[in-house]
């Protein structure tokens, strides 16, 4: 690598941002130029010589690419400027994930700040590698959609699901998924010893992403039924997926289907039949572990686990970045 | 109460047994006569003047009733002797829960030790109160079936579920559900920060109980799809239930259905619409909390939580005991 | 009890306030009249029919006594008004714990709001029972001083400590001790898997209380060396105390000394020699457990544990209240 | 590196053994030849192509060096054989840590299996680097002594402690320190929400090591007062050390003393004055973090934290190994 990519990170002090820095600082093709944090501006960025700067102080003319770990709505305007400055943009926010401004309005309740930027490739390389290679802008998906879609993908690709049955997803997320800002929801005493369902009734905004991507493979007429839960663990995310197969498929074939599809994926591991994916295997790694349990001929239980801050955010962003620049896809990730 | 019921507890040092002692020692109608523990024989029973004795030293001629917190297969022989001695029997093991010896063989893989004792009333008072009143023997259900059946009961009673759709149950249990004997599964380091699905593929023995009781209300042709998970919390149990309604029902009516059915139940609380049941509300209590979320017209998400050692074992046993003797049902429980 | 004491609770939604309500609502001699919370005004007070009101809406003319679970500085003015209205006052804040305004200024850095109220009895009944009986105002001590002073008291009473050696206290507190307001310090992700010393260098304000009370028994010339730690548990507090005995004492006599002093104390339990006090025995109880370990002739290690929200705050307040009114000291506490 | 060192690991499935494998498998100068585990013989060694073999199947003639993560008493005989086979030996057990057979008998209650092997260098490179360089056998210290001695070393080196005052050490260890074998002590339910002091009264065997090494620097006449506690966290270890300075020293100089001594140590970090060392900074790293708090002129509080399985066992073993072979000291560790 004669020349490193000069990189800036927005929103670098949040939990996803911290992991992003941790990965990028050891990336052999990256020179970390700035890291923004409006809350911690002036403090040292852990394990680097940089100090956080305010977003407004970041200069787009001294970097080649920016990672945006910003809240939705705040991210699109920065992405817009970066694109205009001919930078590559890896957006970890929700702003560019939905393909249309209408869909954005439906799920986020506000007008899209820059509808002219839509759509951009949805950044799960295992599903969309060809669309991400060399591109300028990628929307990195949320943690729930990543675990869910990786868990469903082989079945979606062969159109193996019943079109008249809902996909039931019972998801469990570590508390870091709720963000670094202290709230009642993240208070130790409120979460200790507790498990809390939230945003049931298709209320979680990630449902929109999941449906959008599922529908690119199969026109399932029934809704995604998705209930996330906060569990008293710092990081990790499990999507427990219950599906009904189409009549052309039987559950005993599903494990080998998955084995084939994921045979060459360096960051996805299929557990041997009879073994269950669990948090332990993936936390603080960049991998997804998937286990398949045929319940009877028609029903299959799929467990898909990731680290919500890694494969669910930061490391997937770097994986996309590597593809966008033609670097080895797992550079700095294995 | 001129005369107290003289009670013996078998298996009193296990986690359910400990909670049972804790409740019974303060029960105004109970005189605690003995508590067995083969492992801890000789040690003091916490907060009592008794010492644990070995099972073989327990005398059935000095008590009026026995609680059996024993492993399956070990329990039925003691139950048999107790019945012959004209004692009342509250069996917390699995031995008397299934109505037939065939079913027992199917789920437990062994011949039933005393098939002539079957069937006995299944001890969930909210479902079976009339059958438990004054009876001599009751089989107290497992923790998973209790949470699940209380979560389903109002819909079962009105035959409100689709007959052609499976009931999906994603359950989460605290580690005490795995018992007091130290194993790799209960080692702190193995469970810390981890969530582990187990006995998927309809492998958990409680599935048999759940199907048996569901089928008493509705002949659903599809299987119960049930996956339990161990979560890193000491006690508490959540059944996350995903159901499809029959065509005669719409989901907007379900909350008021539940409100009516449970209006006068002292130990079951229905959460207000929009509020989710969680571990915090029930741990170390004798209650079940239930929340209802209509997903769309046909799909309903039900969360039912209990303390696995209380309403899932010990306190439900005492609730049954109270009914068997005609005491106020919640004596020593509220 | 022909006539109940009408009670108001200020600061009732904080963690200590919540436990206070939990105890008072079942106290047979108490009628709970109001509970204030500026943050949650309008919400129901859990397990009661009351709703929180703002402090300013509380009427002192309809109660006989007030419990003040308020921050320091905010508490004294309310205490002042309550005293003028002839109410009994149980103050859980720091405002009335130090005997002089000078000491208050030293430790809290501000002028005392009402120096004319000082001193009032320091509310650890096991040390000061006679001074609390029937009195109008009591200052309930902090959680660290309660555990520490109960751990030292028998040795202090016989002046058994070396006058030239410091008392070393390494304390461990559950996160609820940091209060209900969400902060970085109480964020689940920051505390999970972590142990954090804080306010070392005699920086914790509770050191002032501890020294004041120790000095009433012995004039130790060396400082109290006190380091608190936050541990990732919701509630519980351990004071690990390392002391040097005076030359007239040897460590083998200390256990029987403690056994004598605490023989008739209903809320203090001395562990048998060789057994260590731990969180499990006291959390969610109103008790203090103490264990004594002679290290060699001169050095003794004392472990004293309480529930920081109970014997360290709310239940000790009720214990004082009982003495102030001549009720049985453990009414509603055992 | 033309030629790799061929390495065998005994006791490779224990928690320290697992971390050892994790480090060695990525060590550029190491070829991992075998890993023994009597319990898991036949299973795959995680993230390697090896399977565990039984100890008795291990061949000493195909390796150059062995790491012994075995229980005391079992380790010395293997060490003996390995030395006779001219291998280098890195012993993580207690068998070679004490310099004399008498001392071993005092602390372990049994005759030393191979007294002729004693003494060997005590493997804390920051204290003993010169004695470890190029040597054939090293005894890697326990986790408690490592944290404690690194916390004391700069003061010991200048003989800065009072000779007539005890060193008080209040230590907190994650549960992995209690080993992988399931016991009541490591059961999740027993440890959850609990903090447990144990082996007080100088009962912990690590006290012998600490005193031996302290006495090499200073002849303190008073005992080490050491109380370990188990805390509900998987890994991490904190030694909270309370010392009295000799009269020639004042506490305000101590921070700069430590800063000087540790200035060039790659694996020891001194926290800035006013900042406290905590578990978060060291868990899953190979580092020790130390903070210094002057309490008054004479008393200093030192907090020293490590990962008990890394710098407290496996990574320190590799650090010694690197010195024994003349590799860069932090190879595979940074």
CSV table of C-alpha atoms in Angstrom, one decimal, chain D residues 3-239:
chain,number,residue,atom,x,y,z
D,3,UNK,CA,12.9,-22.2,13.0
D,4,UNK,CA,9.9,-22.1,15.3
D,5,UNK,CA,9.9,-23.3,18.9
D,6,UNK,CA,7.8,-26.4,19.2
D,7,UNK,CA,5.6,-26.0,22.1
D,8,UNK,CA,3.3,-28.3,24.2
D,9,UNK,CA,0.7,-27.1,26.6
D,10,UNK,CA,-0.4,-29.1,29.6
D,11,UNK,CA,-3.8,-28.3,31.2
D,12,UNK,CA,-4.9,-26.5,28.1
D,13,UNK,CA,-8.6,-26.7,28.6
D,14,UNK,CA,-8.7,-24.8,31.9
D,15,UNK,CA,-9.4,-21.1,31.7
D,16,UNK,CA,-5.8,-20.1,31.9
D,17,UNK,CA,-4.9,-22.8,29.5
D,18,UNK,CA,-7.5,-21.6,27.0
D,19,UNK,CA,-6.1,-18.1,27.0
D,20,UNK,CA,-2.6,-19.5,26.7
D,21,UNK,CA,-3.6,-21.3,23.5
D,22,UNK,CA,-5.3,-18.2,22.2
D,23,UNK,CA,-2.0,-16.3,22.6
D,24,UNK,CA,0.4,-19.0,21.4
D,25,UNK,CA,-1.6,-19.9,18.3
D,26,UNK,CA,-0.8,-16.4,16.9
D,27,UNK,CA,2.8,-16.3,18.2
D,28,UNK,CA,5.0,-16.0,15.2
D,29,UNK,CA,7.9,-18.0,16.8
D,30,UNK,CA,5.7,-20.8,18.1
D,31,UNK,CA,4.5,-24.0,16.6
D,32,UNK,CA,1.8,-25.5,18.8
D,33,UNK,CA,2.4,-29.2,18.9
D,34,UNK,CA,0.1,-30.6,21.5
D,35,UNK,CA,-2.4,-29.5,24.1
D,36,UNK,CA,-3.4,-31.8,26.9
D,37,UNK,CA,-6.7,-32.1,28.8
D,38,UNK,CA,-7.7,-35.2,30.6
D,39,UNK,CA,-11.4,-34.0,30.8
D,40,UNK,CA,-11.8,-32.9,27.1
D,41,UNK,CA,-9.4,-35.4,25.4
D,42,UNK,CA,-10.6,-35.9,21.8
D,43,UNK,CA,-12.4,-32.5,21.5
D,44,UNK,CA,-11.0,-29.9,19.2
D,45,UNK,CA,-8.8,-27.2,20.8
D,46,UNK,CA,-10.8,-24.0,19.9
D,47,UNK,CA,-9.5,-22.1,16.8
D,48,UNK,CA,-6.8,-24.7,16.1
D,49,UNK,CA,-6.6,-27.9,14.1
D,50,UNK,CA,-5.4,-29.8,17.2
D,51,UNK,CA,-7.4,-32.1,19.5
D,52,UNK,CA,-6.8,-32.3,23.2
D,53,UNK,CA,-4.9,-35.4,24.2
D,54,UNK,CA,-4.5,-36.9,27.6
D,55,UNK,CA,-1.4,-35.9,29.6
D,56,UNK,CA,0.0,-39.4,29.5
D,57,UNK,CA,-0.1,-39.3,25.7
D,58,UNK,CA,2.0,-36.2,25.4
D,59,UNK,CA,5.5,-36.8,23.9
D,60,UNK,CA,8.3,-34.7,25.3
D,61,UNK,CA,10.6,-35.7,22.5
D,62,UNK,CA,8.8,-33.7,19.9
D,63,UNK,CA,8.8,-30.4,21.6
D,64,UNK,CA,11.3,-27.8,22.7
D,65,UNK,CA,9.3,-26.2,25.5
D,66,UNK,CA,6.3,-26.9,27.7
D,67,UNK,CA,3.8,-24.7,29.4
D,68,UNK,CA,2.3,-26.3,32.5
D,69,UNK,CA,-1.2,-25.1,33.4
D,70,UNK,CA,-1.7,-27.9,35.9
D,71,UNK,CA,-2.8,-28.1,39.5
D,72,UNK,CA,-0.1,-27.9,42.1
D,73,UNK,CA,1.5,-31.2,43.0
D,74,UNK,CA,0.6,-32.6,39.5
D,75,UNK,CA,2.9,-30.0,37.8
D,76,UNK,CA,6.3,-30.6,39.4
D,77,UNK,CA,6.6,-34.3,38.2
D,78,UNK,CA,6.0,-33.2,34.6
D,79,UNK,CA,8.4,-30.2,35.0
D,80,UNK,CA,11.0,-32.7,36.3
D,81,UNK,CA,10.7,-34.9,33.3
D,82,UNK,CA,10.7,-32.0,30.9
D,83,UNK,CA,13.9,-30.6,32.4
D,84,UNK,CA,15.6,-34.0,32.2
D,85,UNK,CA,14.6,-34.0,28.5
D,86,UNK,CA,16.3,-30.6,28.1
D,87,UNK,CA,13.1,-28.7,27.4
D,88,UNK,CA,12.4,-25.3,28.6
D,89,UNK,CA,9.6,-25.2,31.2
D,90,UNK,CA,7.1,-22.4,31.9
D,91,UNK,CA,5.2,-23.6,35.0
D,92,UNK,CA,2.0,-21.8,35.8
D,93,UNK,CA,1.3,-23.9,38.8
D,94,UNK,CA,2.4,-23.2,42.4
D,95,UNK,CA,4.9,-26.0,42.5
D,96,UNK,CA,8.0,-24.0,41.7
D,97,UNK,CA,7.0,-20.5,43.0
D,98,UNK,CA,8.2,-20.9,46.6
D,99,UNK,CA,12.0,-21.0,47.0
D,100,UNK,CA,12.2,-23.8,49.6
D,101,UNK,CA,10.5,-27.1,50.3
D,102,UNK,CA,9.8,-25.9,53.8
D,103,UNK,CA,7.9,-23.0,52.6
D,104,UNK,CA,6.0,-25.2,50.2
D,105,UNK,CA,5.0,-27.5,53.1
D,106,UNK,CA,3.9,-24.6,55.2
D,107,UNK,CA,1.6,-23.2,52.5
D,108,UNK,CA,0.4,-26.3,50.7
D,109,UNK,CA,0.5,-28.8,53.6
D,110,UNK,CA,2.3,-31.5,51.6
D,111,UNK,CA,5.9,-32.4,51.0
D,112,UNK,CA,7.3,-30.9,47.8
D,113,UNK,CA,7.3,-33.5,45.0
D,114,UNK,CA,10.8,-32.4,43.7
D,115,UNK,CA,12.6,-30.2,46.2
D,116,UNK,CA,15.8,-30.6,44.2
D,117,UNK,CA,14.3,-28.3,41.5
D,118,UNK,CA,14.0,-25.3,43.8
D,119,UNK,CA,14.5,-22.5,43.6
D,120,UNK,CA,13.8,-21.2,40.1
D,121,UNK,CA,13.3,-17.6,38.9
D,122,UNK,CA,9.9,-16.1,39.9
D,123,UNK,CA,8.4,-15.0,36.7
D,124,UNK,CA,7.4,-11.4,36.9
D,125,UNK,CA,9.6,-9.8,34.2
D,126,UNK,CA,9.1,-6.3,35.6
D,127,UNK,CA,10.7,-7.3,38.8
D,128,UNK,CA,13.1,-10.1,37.7
D,129,UNK,CA,13.8,-9.6,34.1
D,130,UNK,CA,17.5,-10.4,34.4
D,131,UNK,CA,16.9,-13.6,36.2
D,132,UNK,CA,14.5,-14.8,33.5
D,133,UNK,CA,16.5,-14.0,30.4
D,134,UNK,CA,17.7,-17.2,28.7
D,135,UNK,CA,16.9,-19.4,31.7
D,136,UNK,CA,15.5,-23.0,31.4
D,137,UNK,CA,12.7,-23.0,34.0
D,138,UNK,CA,10.5,-20.2,35.3
D,139,UNK,CA,7.7,-20.3,37.9
D,140,UNK,CA,4.9,-18.0,36.7
D,141,UNK,CA,3.3,-16.4,39.8
D,142,UNK,CA,-0.4,-16.5,40.7
D,143,UNK,CA,-2.8,-13.8,39.8
D,144,UNK,CA,-3.1,-12.2,43.2
D,145,UNK,CA,0.7,-11.9,43.7
D,146,UNK,CA,1.2,-10.5,40.2
D,147,UNK,CA,-1.2,-7.6,40.8
D,148,UNK,CA,0.0,-7.0,44.3
D,149,UNK,CA,3.7,-7.1,43.6
D,150,UNK,CA,3.4,-4.9,40.6
D,151,UNK,CA,1.4,-2.5,42.8
D,152,UNK,CA,4.1,-2.5,45.5
D,153,UNK,CA,7.3,-2.9,43.4
D,154,UNK,CA,8.5,0.8,43.1
D,155,UNK,CA,8.0,1.3,46.8
D,156,UNK,CA,9.8,-1.9,47.6
D,157,UNK,CA,12.7,-1.1,45.4
D,158,UNK,CA,13.4,2.1,47.3
D,159,UNK,CA,12.6,0.5,50.6
D,160,UNK,CA,9.9,3.1,51.1
D,161,UNK,CA,7.5,1.2,53.3
D,162,UNK,CA,7.3,1.3,57.1
D,163,UNK,CA,8.9,-1.8,58.5
D,164,UNK,CA,6.5,-1.9,61.5
D,165,UNK,CA,3.2,-1.6,59.6
D,166,UNK,CA,1.3,-4.4,57.9
D,167,UNK,CA,0.5,-4.2,54.2
D,168,UNK,CA,-3.3,-4.4,53.9
D,169,UNK,CA,-4.5,-6.0,50.6
D,170,UNK,CA,-8.2,-6.2,49.8
D,171,UNK,CA,-8.4,-8.1,46.5
D,172,UNK,CA,-11.3,-8.7,44.2
D,173,UNK,CA,-11.3,-11.5,41.6
D,174,UNK,CA,-13.5,-12.5,38.8
D,175,UNK,CA,-15.1,-16.0,39.0
D,176,UNK,CA,-12.8,-17.5,36.4
D,177,UNK,CA,-10.1,-17.4,39.1
D,178,UNK,CA,-12.0,-20.2,40.8
D,179,UNK,CA,-11.4,-22.5,37.9
D,180,UNK,CA,-13.4,-24.3,35.3
D,181,UNK,CA,-14.6,-27.2,37.3
D,182,UNK,CA,-18.2,-26.6,38.3
D,183,UNK,CA,-18.6,-26.2,42.1
D,184,UNK,CA,-21.1,-24.5,44.4
D,185,UNK,CA,-18.7,-21.6,44.5
D,186,UNK,CA,-18.9,-21.1,40.7
D,187,UNK,CA,-22.6,-21.8,40.3
D,188,UNK,CA,-24.2,-18.8,38.6
D,189,UNK,CA,-27.1,-18.6,41.1
D,190,UNK,CA,-24.7,-18.6,44.1
D,191,UNK,CA,-22.4,-15.9,42.7
D,192,UNK,CA,-25.0,-13.6,41.0
D,193,UNK,CA,-25.5,-10.4,42.9
D,194,UNK,CA,-23.1,-11.6,45.5
D,195,UNK,CA,-19.6,-10.6,46.8
D,196,UNK,CA,-17.9,-13.2,48.9
D,197,UNK,CA,-14.7,-12.8,51.0
D,198,UNK,CA,-12.8,-16.1,51.4
D,199,UNK,CA,-9.6,-17.4,52.8
D,200,UNK,CA,-9.2,-14.5,55.1
D,201,UNK,CA,-6.9,-15.0,58.1
D,202,UNK,CA,-3.9,-15.3,55.8
D,203,UNK,CA,-5.5,-18.5,54.6
D,204,UNK,CA,-4.9,-18.0,50.9
D,205,UNK,CA,-1.9,-19.8,49.6
D,206,UNK,CA,-0.8,-16.8,47.5
D,207,UNK,CA,0.1,-15.0,50.7
D,208,UNK,CA,3.3,-17.2,50.9
D,209,UNK,CA,4.5,-16.0,47.5
D,210,UNK,CA,3.7,-12.4,48.2
D,211,UNK,CA,5.7,-12.4,51.5
D,212,UNK,CA,8.6,-14.3,50.0
D,213,UNK,CA,9.0,-11.7,47.2
D,214,UNK,CA,8.3,-8.7,49.4
D,215,UNK,CA,11.0,-9.9,51.9
D,216,UNK,CA,13.6,-10.0,49.1
D,217,UNK,CA,13.3,-6.2,49.1
D,218,UNK,CA,12.4,-5.2,52.7
D,219,UNK,CA,12.3,-7.0,56.0
D,220,UNK,CA,8.9,-6.0,57.1
D,221,UNK,CA,8.2,-7.4,60.6
D,222,UNK,CA,4.4,-7.2,60.3
D,223,UNK,CA,2.4,-9.7,58.3
D,224,UNK,CA,0.8,-9.3,54.9
D,225,UNK,CA,-3.0,-8.9,55.6
D,226,UNK,CA,-4.7,-10.3,52.6
D,227,UNK,CA,-8.4,-10.9,51.9
D,228,UNK,CA,-9.5,-12.0,48.5
D,229,UNK,CA,-13.2,-11.6,47.4
D,230,UNK,CA,-15.0,-13.3,44.5
D,231,UNK,CA,-17.0,-10.7,42.5
D,232,UNK,CA,-19.7,-11.6,39.9
D,233,UNK,CA,-17.7,-10.9,36.8
D,234,UNK,CA,-16.1,-13.4,34.6
D,235,UNK,CA,-12.5,-12.1,34.5
D,236,UNK,CA,-10.4,-9.4,36.0
D,237,UNK,CA,-8.6,-8.9,39.3
D,238,UNK,CA,-8.0,-5.9,41.5
D,239,UNK,CA,-5.6,-5.6,44.4
